[in-house]
Short mmCIF file of N, CA and C in Angstrom, two decimals:
data_model
loop_
_atom_site.label_atom_id
_atom_site.label_comp_id
_atom_site.label_asym_id
_atom_site.label_seq_id
_atom_site.Cartn_x
_atom_site.Cartn_y
_atom_site.Cartn_z
N UNK L 1 -17.01 -7.71 5.46
CA UNK L 1 -16.17 -6.60 5.00
C UNK L 1 -15.55 -5.92 6.21
N UNK L 2 -14.25 -5.65 6.12
CA UNK L 2 -13.52 -5.00 7.20
C UNK L 2 -13.77 -3.50 7.17
N UNK L 3 -14.12 -2.93 8.32
CA UNK L 3 -14.39 -1.50 8.38
C UNK L 3 -13.22 -0.72 8.97
N UNK L 4 -12.09 -1.38 9.17
CA UNK L 4 -10.91 -0.73 9.70
C UNK L 4 -10.45 0.34 8.71
N UNK L 5 -10.32 1.61 9.14
CA UNK L 5 -9.96 2.68 8.21
C UNK L 5 -8.57 2.51 7.58
N UNK L 6 -7.63 1.94 8.31
CA UNK L 6 -6.28 1.73 7.75
C UNK L 6 -6.36 0.73 6.60
N UNK L 7 -7.07 -0.36 6.82
CA UNK L 7 -7.23 -1.38 5.79
C UNK L 7 -7.94 -0.80 4.57
N UNK L 8 -8.98 -0.01 4.80
CA UNK L 8 -9.71 0.60 3.69
C UNK L 8 -8.80 1.50 2.86
N UNK L 9 -7.98 2.30 3.52
CA UNK L 9 -7.09 3.20 2.78
C UNK L 9 -5.97 2.45 2.06
N UNK L 10 -5.45 1.41 2.71
CA UNK L 10 -4.44 0.58 2.04
C UNK L 10 -5.03 -0.03 0.78
N UNK L 11 -6.26 -0.52 0.87
CA UNK L 11 -6.91 -1.12 -0.30
C UNK L 11 -7.14 -0.09 -1.41
N UNK L 12 -7.56 1.11 -1.04
CA UNK L 12 -7.75 2.17 -2.05
C UNK L 12 -6.46 2.52 -2.76
N UNK L 13 -5.39 2.68 -1.99
CA UNK L 13 -4.09 3.01 -2.59
C UNK L 13 -3.60 1.85 -3.45
N UNK L 14 -3.72 0.62 -2.94
CA UNK L 14 -3.28 -0.55 -3.69
C UNK L 14 -4.05 -0.69 -5.00
N UNK L 15 -5.35 -0.51 -4.96
CA UNK L 15 -6.15 -0.61 -6.19
C UNK L 15 -5.78 0.46 -7.20
N UNK L 16 -5.49 1.67 -6.73
CA UNK L 16 -5.07 2.74 -7.65
C UNK L 16 -3.73 2.39 -8.31
N UNK L 17 -2.80 1.86 -7.53
CA UNK L 17 -1.50 1.47 -8.09
C UNK L 17 -1.63 0.33 -9.08
N UNK L 18 -2.47 -0.64 -8.76
CA UNK L 18 -2.71 -1.76 -9.68
C UNK L 18 -3.33 -1.26 -10.98
N UNK L 19 -4.27 -0.33 -10.87
CA UNK L 19 -4.91 0.23 -12.07
C UNK L 19 -3.90 0.96 -12.95
N UNK L 20 -2.84 1.48 -12.35
CA UNK L 20 -1.78 2.15 -13.11
C UNK L 20 -0.75 1.16 -13.68
N UNK L 21 -0.94 -0.12 -13.36
CA UNK L 21 -0.07 -1.15 -13.93
C UNK L 21 1.07 -1.61 -13.04
N UNK L 22 1.10 -1.17 -11.78
CA UNK L 22 2.16 -1.58 -10.87
C UNK L 22 1.84 -2.93 -10.24
N UNK L 23 2.89 -3.67 -9.94
CA UNK L 23 2.77 -4.91 -9.18
C UNK L 23 3.05 -4.54 -7.73
N UNK L 24 2.15 -4.93 -6.85
CA UNK L 24 2.28 -4.52 -5.45
C UNK L 24 2.07 -5.70 -4.51
N UNK L 25 2.54 -5.51 -3.28
CA UNK L 25 2.26 -6.41 -2.17
C UNK L 25 1.76 -5.54 -1.04
N UNK L 26 0.74 -5.99 -0.34
CA UNK L 26 0.19 -5.24 0.79
C UNK L 26 0.47 -6.02 2.08
N UNK L 27 1.06 -5.33 3.05
CA UNK L 27 1.28 -5.89 4.39
C UNK L 27 0.37 -5.13 5.34
N UNK L 28 -0.79 -5.72 5.66
CA UNK L 28 -1.77 -5.04 6.49
C UNK L 28 -1.29 -4.89 7.94
N UNK L 29 -0.52 -5.86 8.43
CA UNK L 29 -0.05 -5.76 9.81
C UNK L 29 0.97 -4.64 9.99
N UNK L 30 1.75 -4.36 8.95
CA UNK L 30 2.74 -3.28 9.02
C UNK L 30 2.25 -2.00 8.37
N UNK L 31 1.02 -2.00 7.86
CA UNK L 31 0.42 -0.84 7.18
C UNK L 31 1.33 -0.32 6.08
N UNK L 32 1.85 -1.24 5.25
CA UNK L 32 2.75 -0.87 4.17
C UNK L 32 2.33 -1.52 2.85
N UNK L 33 2.73 -0.86 1.78
CA UNK L 33 2.56 -1.40 0.43
C UNK L 33 3.93 -1.38 -0.22
N UNK L 34 4.32 -2.51 -0.78
CA UNK L 34 5.55 -2.57 -1.56
C UNK L 34 5.16 -2.48 -3.02
N UNK L 35 5.74 -1.51 -3.70
CA UNK L 35 5.50 -1.31 -5.13
C UNK L 35 6.75 -1.77 -5.86
N UNK L 36 6.58 -2.80 -6.69
CA UNK L 36 7.74 -3.35 -7.39
C UNK L 36 8.00 -2.54 -8.65
N UNK L 37 9.09 -1.77 -8.61
CA UNK L 37 9.51 -0.97 -9.75
C UNK L 37 10.52 -1.77 -10.57
N UNK L 38 10.97 -1.18 -11.66
CA UNK L 38 11.87 -1.92 -12.56
C UNK L 38 13.20 -2.28 -11.89
N UNK L 39 13.78 -1.36 -11.14
CA UNK L 39 15.12 -1.59 -10.58
C UNK L 39 15.14 -1.80 -9.07
N UNK L 40 14.07 -1.43 -8.37
CA UNK L 40 14.04 -1.57 -6.92
C UNK L 40 12.60 -1.47 -6.42
N UNK L 41 12.36 -1.99 -5.24
CA UNK L 41 11.01 -1.84 -4.68
C UNK L 41 10.88 -0.49 -3.98
N UNK L 42 9.69 0.09 -4.02
CA UNK L 42 9.39 1.31 -3.28
C UNK L 42 8.40 0.95 -2.19
N UNK L 43 8.57 1.55 -1.02
CA UNK L 43 7.72 1.25 0.11
C UNK L 43 6.80 2.43 0.40
N UNK L 44 5.51 2.16 0.50
CA UNK L 44 4.51 3.16 0.89
C UNK L 44 4.02 2.75 2.27
N UNK L 45 4.16 3.63 3.26
CA UNK L 45 3.78 3.31 4.62
C UNK L 45 2.71 4.29 5.10
N UNK L 46 1.66 3.74 5.69
CA UNK L 46 0.61 4.56 6.27
C UNK L 46 1.00 4.85 7.71
N UNK L 47 1.01 6.13 8.07
CA UNK L 47 1.37 6.52 9.44
C UNK L 47 0.21 7.28 10.06
N UNK L 48 0.05 7.11 11.35
CA UNK L 48 -1.01 7.80 12.07
C UNK L 48 -0.67 9.28 12.21
N UNK L 49 -1.67 10.13 11.95
CA UNK L 49 -1.50 11.56 12.12
C UNK L 49 -1.50 11.91 13.59
N UNK L 50 -0.63 12.81 13.97
CA UNK L 50 -0.58 13.24 15.38
C UNK L 50 -1.36 14.51 15.56
#
C-alpha cells in the first residue's frame, strides 16, 4: 500500500466521485483527476499548500 499523502487524497477524491456516479481518470504523476461530464471534461488538480 502506498503511503504517499498525495496518492491517498487523490484516491479518496476519486472514490467519492465514483460513488456519485461520475466516470473519472486519475493521473498520479500530474496529481490530477479528470471527471467526464456530459458535455466536457472537468479537471481536479491537487496543489501543494504554501
